[in-house]
Short mmCIF file of C-alpha atoms in Angstrom, two decimals:
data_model
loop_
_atom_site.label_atom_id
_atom_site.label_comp_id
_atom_site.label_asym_id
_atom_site.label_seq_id
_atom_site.Cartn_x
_atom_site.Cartn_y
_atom_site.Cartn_z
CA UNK A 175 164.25 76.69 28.39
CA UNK A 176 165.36 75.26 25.39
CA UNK A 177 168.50 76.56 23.66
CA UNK A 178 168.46 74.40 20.35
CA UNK A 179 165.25 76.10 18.92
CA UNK A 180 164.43 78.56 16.33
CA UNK A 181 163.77 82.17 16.83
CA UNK A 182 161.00 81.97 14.35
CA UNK A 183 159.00 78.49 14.59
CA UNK A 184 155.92 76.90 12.78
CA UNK A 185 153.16 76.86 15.99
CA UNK A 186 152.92 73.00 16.06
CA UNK A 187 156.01 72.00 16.43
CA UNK A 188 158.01 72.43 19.68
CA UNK A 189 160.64 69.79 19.86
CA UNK A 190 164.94 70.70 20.23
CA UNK A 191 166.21 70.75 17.10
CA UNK A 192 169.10 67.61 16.90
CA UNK A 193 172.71 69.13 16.15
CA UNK A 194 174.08 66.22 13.13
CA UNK A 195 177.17 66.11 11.32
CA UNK A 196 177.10 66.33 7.38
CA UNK A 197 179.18 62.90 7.87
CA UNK A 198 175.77 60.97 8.82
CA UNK A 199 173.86 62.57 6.15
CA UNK A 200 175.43 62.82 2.98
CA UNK A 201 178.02 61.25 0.92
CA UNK A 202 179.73 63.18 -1.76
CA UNK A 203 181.51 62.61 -4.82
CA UNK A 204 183.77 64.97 -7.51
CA UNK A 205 182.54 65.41 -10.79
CA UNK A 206 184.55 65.12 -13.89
CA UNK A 207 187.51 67.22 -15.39
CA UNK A 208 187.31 67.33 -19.70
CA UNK A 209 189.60 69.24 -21.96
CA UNK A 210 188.07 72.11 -23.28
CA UNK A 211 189.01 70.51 -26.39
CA UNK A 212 186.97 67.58 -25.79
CA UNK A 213 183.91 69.87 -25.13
CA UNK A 214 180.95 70.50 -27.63
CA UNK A 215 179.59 73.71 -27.63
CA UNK A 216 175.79 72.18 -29.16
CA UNK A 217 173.96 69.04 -28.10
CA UNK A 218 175.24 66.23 -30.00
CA UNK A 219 174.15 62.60 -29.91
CA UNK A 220 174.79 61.25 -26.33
CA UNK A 221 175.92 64.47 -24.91
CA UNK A 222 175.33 65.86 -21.98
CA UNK A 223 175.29 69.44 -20.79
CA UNK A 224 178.21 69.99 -18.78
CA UNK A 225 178.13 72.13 -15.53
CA UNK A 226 180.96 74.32 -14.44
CA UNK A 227 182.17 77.27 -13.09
CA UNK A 228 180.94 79.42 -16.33
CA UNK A 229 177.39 78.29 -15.58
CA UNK A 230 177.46 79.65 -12.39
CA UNK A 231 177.94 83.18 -14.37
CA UNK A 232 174.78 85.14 -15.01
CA UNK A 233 176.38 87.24 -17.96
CA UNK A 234 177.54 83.98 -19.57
CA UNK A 235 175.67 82.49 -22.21
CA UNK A 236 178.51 79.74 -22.91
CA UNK A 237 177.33 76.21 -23.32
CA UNK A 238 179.49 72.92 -23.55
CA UNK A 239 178.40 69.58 -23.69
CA UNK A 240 180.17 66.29 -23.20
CA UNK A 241 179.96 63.17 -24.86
CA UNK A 242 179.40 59.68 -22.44
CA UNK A 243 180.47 60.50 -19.07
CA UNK A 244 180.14 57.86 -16.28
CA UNK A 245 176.73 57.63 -14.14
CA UNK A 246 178.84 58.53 -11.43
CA UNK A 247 178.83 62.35 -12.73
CA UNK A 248 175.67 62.70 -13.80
CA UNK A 249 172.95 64.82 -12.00
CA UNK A 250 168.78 65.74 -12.24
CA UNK A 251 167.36 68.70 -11.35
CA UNK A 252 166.50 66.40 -7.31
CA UNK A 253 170.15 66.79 -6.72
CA UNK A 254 172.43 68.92 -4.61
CA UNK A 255 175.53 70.78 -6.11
CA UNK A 256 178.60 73.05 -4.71
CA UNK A 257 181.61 74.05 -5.79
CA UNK A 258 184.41 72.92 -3.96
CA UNK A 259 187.42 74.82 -5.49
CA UNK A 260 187.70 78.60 -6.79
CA UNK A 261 184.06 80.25 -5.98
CA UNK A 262 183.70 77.73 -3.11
CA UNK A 263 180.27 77.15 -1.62
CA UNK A 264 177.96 78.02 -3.80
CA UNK A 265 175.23 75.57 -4.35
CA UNK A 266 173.17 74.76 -7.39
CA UNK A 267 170.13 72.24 -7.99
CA UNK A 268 167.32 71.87 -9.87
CA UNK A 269 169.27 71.16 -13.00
CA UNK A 270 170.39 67.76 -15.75
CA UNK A 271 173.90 67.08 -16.77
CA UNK A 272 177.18 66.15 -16.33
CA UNK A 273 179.29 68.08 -13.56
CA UNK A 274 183.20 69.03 -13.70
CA UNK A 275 185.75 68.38 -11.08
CA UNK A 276 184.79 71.58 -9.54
CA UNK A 277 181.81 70.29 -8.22
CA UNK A 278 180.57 68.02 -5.24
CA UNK A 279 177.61 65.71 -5.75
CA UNK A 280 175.69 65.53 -2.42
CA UNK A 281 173.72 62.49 -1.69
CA UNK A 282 171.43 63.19 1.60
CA UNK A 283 169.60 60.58 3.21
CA UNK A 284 166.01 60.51 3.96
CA UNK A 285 166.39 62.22 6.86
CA UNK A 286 166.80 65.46 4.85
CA UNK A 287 164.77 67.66 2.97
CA UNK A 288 167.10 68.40 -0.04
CA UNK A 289 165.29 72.15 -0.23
CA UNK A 290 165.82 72.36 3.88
CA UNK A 291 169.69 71.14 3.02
CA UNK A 292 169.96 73.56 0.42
CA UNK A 293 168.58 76.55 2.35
CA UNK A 294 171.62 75.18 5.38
CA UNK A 295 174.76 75.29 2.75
CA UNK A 296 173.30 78.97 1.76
CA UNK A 297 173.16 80.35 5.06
CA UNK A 298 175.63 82.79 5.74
CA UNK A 299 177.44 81.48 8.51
CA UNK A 300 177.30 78.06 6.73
CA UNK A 301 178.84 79.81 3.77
CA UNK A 302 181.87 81.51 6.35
CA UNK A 303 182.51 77.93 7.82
CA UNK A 304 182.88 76.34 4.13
CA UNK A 305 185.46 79.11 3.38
CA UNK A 306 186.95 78.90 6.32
CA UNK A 307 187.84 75.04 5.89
CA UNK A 308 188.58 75.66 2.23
CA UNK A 309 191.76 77.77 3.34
CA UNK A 310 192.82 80.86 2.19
CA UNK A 311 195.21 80.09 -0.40
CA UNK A 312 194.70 82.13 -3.72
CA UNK A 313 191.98 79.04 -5.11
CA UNK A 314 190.36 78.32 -2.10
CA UNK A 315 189.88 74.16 -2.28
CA UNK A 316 187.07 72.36 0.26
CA UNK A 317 188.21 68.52 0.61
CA UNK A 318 185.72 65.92 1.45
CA UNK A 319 186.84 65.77 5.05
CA UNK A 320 186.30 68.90 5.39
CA UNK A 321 182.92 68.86 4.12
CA UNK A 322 181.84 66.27 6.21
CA UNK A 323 183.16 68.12 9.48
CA UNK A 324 180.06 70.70 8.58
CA UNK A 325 177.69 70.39 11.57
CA UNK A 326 173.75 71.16 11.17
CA UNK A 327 171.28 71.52 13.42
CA UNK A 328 168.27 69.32 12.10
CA UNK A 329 164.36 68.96 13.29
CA UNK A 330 161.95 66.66 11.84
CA UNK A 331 161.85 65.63 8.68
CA UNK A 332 158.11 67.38 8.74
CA UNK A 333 159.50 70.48 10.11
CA UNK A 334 162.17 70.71 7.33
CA UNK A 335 159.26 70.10 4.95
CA UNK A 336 157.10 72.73 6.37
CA UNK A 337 160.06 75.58 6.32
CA UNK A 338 161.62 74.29 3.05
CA UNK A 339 158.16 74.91 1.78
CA UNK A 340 157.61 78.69 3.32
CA UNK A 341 160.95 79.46 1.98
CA UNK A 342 160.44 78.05 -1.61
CA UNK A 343 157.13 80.36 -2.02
CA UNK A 344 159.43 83.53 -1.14
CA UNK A 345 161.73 82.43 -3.53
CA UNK A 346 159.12 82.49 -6.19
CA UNK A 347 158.08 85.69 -5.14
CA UNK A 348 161.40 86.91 -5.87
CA UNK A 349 162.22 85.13 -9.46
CA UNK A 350 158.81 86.87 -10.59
CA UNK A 351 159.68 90.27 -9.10
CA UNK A 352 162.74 89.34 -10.97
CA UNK A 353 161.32 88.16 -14.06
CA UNK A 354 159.13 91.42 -13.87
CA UNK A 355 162.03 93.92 -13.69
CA UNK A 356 163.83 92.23 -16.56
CA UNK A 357 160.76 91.98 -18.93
CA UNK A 358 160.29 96.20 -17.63
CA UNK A 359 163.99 96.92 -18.70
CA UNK A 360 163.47 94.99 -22.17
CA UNK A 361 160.22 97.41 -22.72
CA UNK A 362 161.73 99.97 -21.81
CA UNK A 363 164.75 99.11 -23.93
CA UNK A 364 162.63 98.20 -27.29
CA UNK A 365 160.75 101.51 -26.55
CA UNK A 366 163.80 103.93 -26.51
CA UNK A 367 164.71 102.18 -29.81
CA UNK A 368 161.49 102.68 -31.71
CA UNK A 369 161.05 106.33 -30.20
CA UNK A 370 164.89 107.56 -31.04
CA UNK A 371 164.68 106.27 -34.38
CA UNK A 372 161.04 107.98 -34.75
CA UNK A 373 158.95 104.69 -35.52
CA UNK A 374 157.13 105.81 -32.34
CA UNK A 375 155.68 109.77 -32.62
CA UNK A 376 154.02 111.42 -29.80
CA UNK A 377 151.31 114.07 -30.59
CA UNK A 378 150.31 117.34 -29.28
CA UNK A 379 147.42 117.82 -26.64
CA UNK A 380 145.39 119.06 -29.20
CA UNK A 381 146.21 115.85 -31.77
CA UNK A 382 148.26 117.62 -33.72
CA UNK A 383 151.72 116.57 -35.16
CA UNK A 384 154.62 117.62 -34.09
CA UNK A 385 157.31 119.09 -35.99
CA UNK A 386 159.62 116.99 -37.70
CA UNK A 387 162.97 116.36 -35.81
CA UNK A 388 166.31 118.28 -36.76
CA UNK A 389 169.63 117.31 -36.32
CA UNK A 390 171.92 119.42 -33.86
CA UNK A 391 175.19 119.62 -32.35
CA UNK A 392 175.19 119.59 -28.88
CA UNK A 393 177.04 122.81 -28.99
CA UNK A 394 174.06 124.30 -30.66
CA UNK A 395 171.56 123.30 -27.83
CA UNK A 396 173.74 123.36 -24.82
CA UNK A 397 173.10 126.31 -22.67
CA UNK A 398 175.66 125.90 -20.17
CA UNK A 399 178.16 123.20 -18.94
CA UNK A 400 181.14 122.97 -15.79
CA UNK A 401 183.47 120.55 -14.09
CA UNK A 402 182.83 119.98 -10.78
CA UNK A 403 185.56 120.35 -7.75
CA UNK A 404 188.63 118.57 -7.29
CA UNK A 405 188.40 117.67 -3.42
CA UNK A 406 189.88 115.34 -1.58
CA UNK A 407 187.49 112.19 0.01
CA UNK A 408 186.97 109.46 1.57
CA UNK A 409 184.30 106.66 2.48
CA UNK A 410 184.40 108.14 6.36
CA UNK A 411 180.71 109.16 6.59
CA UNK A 412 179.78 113.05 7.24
CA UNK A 413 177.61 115.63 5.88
CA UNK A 414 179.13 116.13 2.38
CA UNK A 415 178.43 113.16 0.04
CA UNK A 416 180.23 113.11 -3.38
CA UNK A 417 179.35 111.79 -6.62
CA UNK A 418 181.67 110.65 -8.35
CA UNK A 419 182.77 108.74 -12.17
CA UNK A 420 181.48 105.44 -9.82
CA UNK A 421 178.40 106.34 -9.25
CA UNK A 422 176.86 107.19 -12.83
CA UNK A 423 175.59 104.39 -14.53
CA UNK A 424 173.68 104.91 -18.06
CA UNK A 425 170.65 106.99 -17.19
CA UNK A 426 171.15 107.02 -13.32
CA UNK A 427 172.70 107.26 -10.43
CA UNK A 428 174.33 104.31 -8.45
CA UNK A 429 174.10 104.73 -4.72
CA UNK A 430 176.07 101.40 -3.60
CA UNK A 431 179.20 103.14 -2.99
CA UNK A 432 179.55 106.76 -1.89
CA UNK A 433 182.48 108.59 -0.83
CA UNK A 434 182.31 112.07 1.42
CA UNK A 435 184.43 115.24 1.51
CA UNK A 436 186.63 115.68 3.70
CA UNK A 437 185.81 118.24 6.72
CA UNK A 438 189.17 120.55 5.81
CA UNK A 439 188.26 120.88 2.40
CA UNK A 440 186.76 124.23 0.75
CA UNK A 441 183.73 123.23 -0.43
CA UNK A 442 182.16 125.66 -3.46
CA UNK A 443 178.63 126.09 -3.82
CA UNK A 444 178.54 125.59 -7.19
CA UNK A 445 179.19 121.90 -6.68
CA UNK A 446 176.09 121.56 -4.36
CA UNK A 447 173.70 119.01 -6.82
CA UNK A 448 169.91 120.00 -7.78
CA UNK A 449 167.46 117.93 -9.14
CA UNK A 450 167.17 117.36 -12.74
CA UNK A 451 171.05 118.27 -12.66
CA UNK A 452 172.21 116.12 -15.60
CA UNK A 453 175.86 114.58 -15.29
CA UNK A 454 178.65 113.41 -18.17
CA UNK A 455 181.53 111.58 -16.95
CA UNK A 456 184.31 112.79 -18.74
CA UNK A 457 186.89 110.21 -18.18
CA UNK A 458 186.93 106.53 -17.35
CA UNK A 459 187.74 103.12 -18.91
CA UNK A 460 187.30 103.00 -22.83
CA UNK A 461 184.37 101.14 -22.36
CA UNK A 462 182.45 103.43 -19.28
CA UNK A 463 183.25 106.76 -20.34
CA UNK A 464 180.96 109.27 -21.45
CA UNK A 465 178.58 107.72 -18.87
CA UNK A 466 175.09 110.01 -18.89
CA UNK A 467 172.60 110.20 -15.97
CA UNK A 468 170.23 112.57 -14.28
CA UNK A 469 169.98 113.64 -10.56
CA UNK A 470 166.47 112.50 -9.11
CA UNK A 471 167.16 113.87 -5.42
CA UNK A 472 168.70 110.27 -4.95
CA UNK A 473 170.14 111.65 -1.69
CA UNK A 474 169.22 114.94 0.21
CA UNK A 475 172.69 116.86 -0.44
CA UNK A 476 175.32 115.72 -2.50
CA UNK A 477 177.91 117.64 -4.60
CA UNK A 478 180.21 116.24 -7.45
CA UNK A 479 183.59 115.92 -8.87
CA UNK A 480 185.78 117.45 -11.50
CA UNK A 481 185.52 114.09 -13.39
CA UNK A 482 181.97 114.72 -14.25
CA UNK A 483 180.62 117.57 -16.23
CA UNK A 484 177.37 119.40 -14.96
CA UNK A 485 175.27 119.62 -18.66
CA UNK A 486 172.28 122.05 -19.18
CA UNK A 487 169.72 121.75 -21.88
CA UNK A 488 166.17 122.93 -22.07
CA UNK A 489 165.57 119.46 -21.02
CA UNK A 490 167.70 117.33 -19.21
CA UNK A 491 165.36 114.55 -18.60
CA UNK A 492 164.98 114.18 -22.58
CA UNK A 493 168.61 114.36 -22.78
CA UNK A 494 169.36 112.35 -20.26
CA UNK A 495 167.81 109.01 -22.64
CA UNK A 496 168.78 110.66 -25.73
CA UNK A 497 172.27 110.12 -24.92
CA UNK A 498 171.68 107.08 -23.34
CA UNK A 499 169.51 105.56 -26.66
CA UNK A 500 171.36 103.36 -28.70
CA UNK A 501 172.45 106.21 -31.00
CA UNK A 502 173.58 108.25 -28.67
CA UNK A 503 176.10 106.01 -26.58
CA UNK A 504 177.58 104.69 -29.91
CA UNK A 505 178.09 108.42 -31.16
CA UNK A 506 179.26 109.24 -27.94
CA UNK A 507 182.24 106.43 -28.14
CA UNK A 508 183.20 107.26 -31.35
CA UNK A 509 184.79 110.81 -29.79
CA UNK A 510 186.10 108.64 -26.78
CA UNK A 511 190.29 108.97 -26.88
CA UNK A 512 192.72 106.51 -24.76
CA UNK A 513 193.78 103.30 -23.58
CA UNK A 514 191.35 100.61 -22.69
CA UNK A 515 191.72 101.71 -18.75
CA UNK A 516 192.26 105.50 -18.97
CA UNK A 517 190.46 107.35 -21.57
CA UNK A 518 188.43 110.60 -21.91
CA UNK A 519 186.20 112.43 -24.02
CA UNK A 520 187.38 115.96 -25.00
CA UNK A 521 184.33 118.71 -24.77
CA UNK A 522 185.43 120.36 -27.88
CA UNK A 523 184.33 116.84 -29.30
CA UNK A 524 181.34 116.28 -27.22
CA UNK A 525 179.81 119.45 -28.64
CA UNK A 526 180.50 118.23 -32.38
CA UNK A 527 178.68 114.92 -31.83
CA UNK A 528 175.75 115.49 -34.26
CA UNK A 529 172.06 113.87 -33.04
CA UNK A 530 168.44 114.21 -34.32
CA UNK A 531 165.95 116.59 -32.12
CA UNK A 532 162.47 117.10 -31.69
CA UNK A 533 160.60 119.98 -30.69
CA UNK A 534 160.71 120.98 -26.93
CA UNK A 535 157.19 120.14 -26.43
CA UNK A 536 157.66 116.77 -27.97
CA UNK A 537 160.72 116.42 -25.54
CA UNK A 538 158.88 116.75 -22.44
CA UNK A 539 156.30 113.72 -23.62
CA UNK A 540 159.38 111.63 -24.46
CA UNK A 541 160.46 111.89 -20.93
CA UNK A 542 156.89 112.32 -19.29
CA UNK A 543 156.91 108.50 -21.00
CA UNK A 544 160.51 106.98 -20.47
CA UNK A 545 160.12 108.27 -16.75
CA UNK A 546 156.73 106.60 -16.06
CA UNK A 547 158.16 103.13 -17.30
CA UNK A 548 161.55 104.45 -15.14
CA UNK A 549 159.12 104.73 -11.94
CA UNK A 550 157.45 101.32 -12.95
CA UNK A 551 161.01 99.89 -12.77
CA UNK A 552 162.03 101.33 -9.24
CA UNK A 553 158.99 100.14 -7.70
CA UNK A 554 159.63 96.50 -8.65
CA UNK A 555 163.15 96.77 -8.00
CA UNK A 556 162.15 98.25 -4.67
CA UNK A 557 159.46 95.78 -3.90
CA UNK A 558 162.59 92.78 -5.01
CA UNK A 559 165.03 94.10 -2.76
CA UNK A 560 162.31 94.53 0.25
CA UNK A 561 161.53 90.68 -0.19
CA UNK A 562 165.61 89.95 -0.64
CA UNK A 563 165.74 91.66 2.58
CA UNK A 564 162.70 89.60 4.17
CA UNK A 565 164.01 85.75 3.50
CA UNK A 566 167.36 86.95 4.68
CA UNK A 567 165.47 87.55 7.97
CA UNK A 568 163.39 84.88 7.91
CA UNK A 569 166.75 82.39 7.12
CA UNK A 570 168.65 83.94 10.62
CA UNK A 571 165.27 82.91 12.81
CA UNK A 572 164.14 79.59 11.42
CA UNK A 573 167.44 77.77 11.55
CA UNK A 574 169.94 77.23 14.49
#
C-alpha cells in the first residue's frame, strides 16, 4: 500500500506523490525597504503601489506608492508572496506592485502549479513549520535558508492542476458568500438610517398612518431594569454559561468566547437569561461601552453578569436597533464617563438620554423588518462558515 498518497484523490490518478524540497523549486528574493517619507500616498507618474504589512490589514484602507523601484521588486498578480518577518507566513498573490523588505518573491519552476504552491504555504502544518524556523523571538524573521529547508510533497503537474482548480471554485464560493454578507450588512445598515431618521414609514394593516413619533426619555418608557450577579468564572466547561461585557456586540450576542460559573457559586434565578432579554453593558473601554444586544436563545441556558444591565421595554427587539441606529450609539457615548480603557455609563444618565419613538404597533413592524434582513444575514454567514469549514477538510485529505 502506498503511504505517500492523498486521503481524498481525483479517480484517475493513482501515482505516489514525490516528497521535493522548496530548494529545487523556487528561488526567492527580498523586496525593498523605503522611508515612509519617501512614500506617496496617490499614484503619481512612475509609481508603483507598494505592498506591505498594512496591506495585509483588512480594516486598513492606507495606500502608498513608490516612485522607480528596481525590476527586481516588482510583482503581477501570477506571482507568489509571504511575509518573512513580523506576521510570518502569510501569503498573498494575485496582485501589481512593488513589495517591501518584508516580503519574499517566490519564483517556482514549471513543475509547480503556483495556485497548488499557494494552497501548500497555507496549509496549516506548512504554516507551524514556517513559524517554527522563523524562531520565536518577539519579530519572528524566516531567512532564505530556512525557506528553502520547507519540504513538499508534489504529484503531477496535472494533478496539481486538477486540485488547484477544485480548490479555486470553493474559494469563489466563499468570496461571494462573502461579498453577499457584506452587501446584506450595508442594506441593512442604509435601512436603519433611513427608518430612524423617518425617511422610511411603515403603515398599519389596514393602510393607515401611523402616529407621528415622540421623543422620550428612556426613563419614561423603561418598565424595569437590574444588574446581573457578581460570580466568580472561568472558561472550564459545565452547565452554567455566562454572558458577559465580551460577549455583546452592537445588536447581538458573540458566542466565540464563553466563560462558565463556577460549581461553588450561588447561582440566583434571576440571572437565568430568556429570550428577547435585552442587555446594556454598563462598563467597558470608552469606545465599547454602552454595548446593546438582544438574547435570541443563542444558547439553551445562560445567565449574566453584574456588568450588564437586564433592560425591559414594551419592545425589546425595537429597542434593541434603536439603540444600536446611528442616533442612538452616538447619544449613548455622549453620557459615557472615564478613561479610554475603563469607563462606564451611569443609569441615572442612561435614563436622561432623550430619543424619538413611534407607536408600539409601528415598533413591532420596525423589528418584524430589521429581523427578517437579521435572519437573511445569519443564513449567509452560516452557509460561509459551513463552506470555511468544508475546504479546511478538503485541504487535510488532498495534500500529504
Amino acid at each position: 500500500m502506498m503511504s505517500n498518497v492523498p486521503k481524498l484523490r481525483f479517480k484517475e490518478f493513482s501515482e505516489e506523490w514525490e516528497e521535493k524540497s522548496l530548494k529545487d523549486l523556487t528561488k526567492i528574493n527580498q523586496g525593498l525597504q523605503i522611508q515612509i517619507s519617501d512614500r506617496f500616498t496617490e499614484q503619481v507618474e512612475n509609481s508603483y503601489f507598494y505592498i506591505t504589512n498594512e496591506f495585509l490589514k483588512e480594516t486598513s484602507s492606507n495606500k502608498y506608492f513608490i516612485k522607480n523601484p528596481p525590476e527586481s521588486v516588482l510583482c503581477t498578480e501570477s506571482d507568489v508572496l509571504m511575509t518573512r518577518t513580523g506576521n510570518t507566513g502569510q501569503v498573498v498573490t494575485n496582485v501589481n506592485g512593488a513589495f517591501h523588505n518584508n516580503f519574499f518573491k517566490i519564483k517556482y519552476s514549471d513543475d509547480l502549479n503556483k495556485d497548488f504552491l499557494v494552497e501548500f504555504l497555507r496549509l496549516r502544518d506548512t504554516q507551524n513549520m514556517i513559524l517554527r524556523y522563523a524562531g520565536t523571538s518577539t519579530i519572528p524573521d524566516l531567512n532564505h535558508g530556512d525557506f528553502y529547508r520547507l519540504k513538499i510533497n508534489l504529484p503531477s503537474k496535472q494533478e496539481q492542476e486538477k486540485i488547484a482548480s477544485f480548490l479555486t471554485s470553493v474559494d469563489t464560493k466563499i468570496e461571494q458568500l462573502t461579498k453577499k454578507e457584506e452587501l446584506l450588512k450595508q442594506y441593512k445598515k442604509g435601512v436603519m438610517q433611513q427608518i430612524f431618521s423617518q425617511e422610511i414609514r411603515f403603515q398599519a394593516n389596514d393602510g393607515s398612518e401611523f402616529e407621528d413619533w415622540y421623543e422620550k426619555k428612556l426613563g419614561d418608557i423603561l418598565i424595569s431594569s437590574r444588574l446581573g450577579g457578581n460570580y466568580a468564572n472561568s472558561e472550564k466547561e459545565n452547565s452554567t454559561p455566562l454572558i458577559k461585557m465580551g460577549n455583546l456586540d452592537r445588536g447581538k450576542i458573540l458566542l466565540n468566547k464563553i466563560e462558565y460559573i463556577e460549581q461553588n457559586e450561588t447561582i440566583d434565578d434571576k440571572d437565568l437569561i430568556q429570550y428577547g432579554d435585552l442587555f446594556f453593558n454598563t462598563r467597558n473601554t470608552l469606545d465599547l461601552v454602552g454595548k446593546v444586544a438582544a438574547w435570541r436563545n443563542e444558547l439553551p441556558i445562560a445567565y449574566y453578569n453584574s456588568n450588564l444591565m437586564l433592560m425591559k421595554f414594551e419592545n425589546n427587539f425595537f429597542m434593541n436597533y434603536r439603540l444600536n441606529s446611528f442616533d442612538g450609539i452616538k447619544a449613548l457615548r455622549r453620557i459615557a464617563t472615564g478613561t479610554t480603557s475603563v469607563a462606564a455609563i451611569y443609569t441615572k444618565d442612561l435614563l436622561k438620554v432623550t430619543l424619538s419613538i413611534p407607536s408600539l404597533e409601528e415598533q413591532t413592524k420596525i423589528a418584524n423588518f430589521i429581523s427578517s434582513i437579521d435572519s437573511k444575514i445569519e443564513q449567509v454567514s452560516a452557509q460561509l462558515d459551513s463552506t470555511k469549514e468544508f475546504k479546511k477538510a478538503l485541504l487535510q485529505q488532498m495534500f500529504v
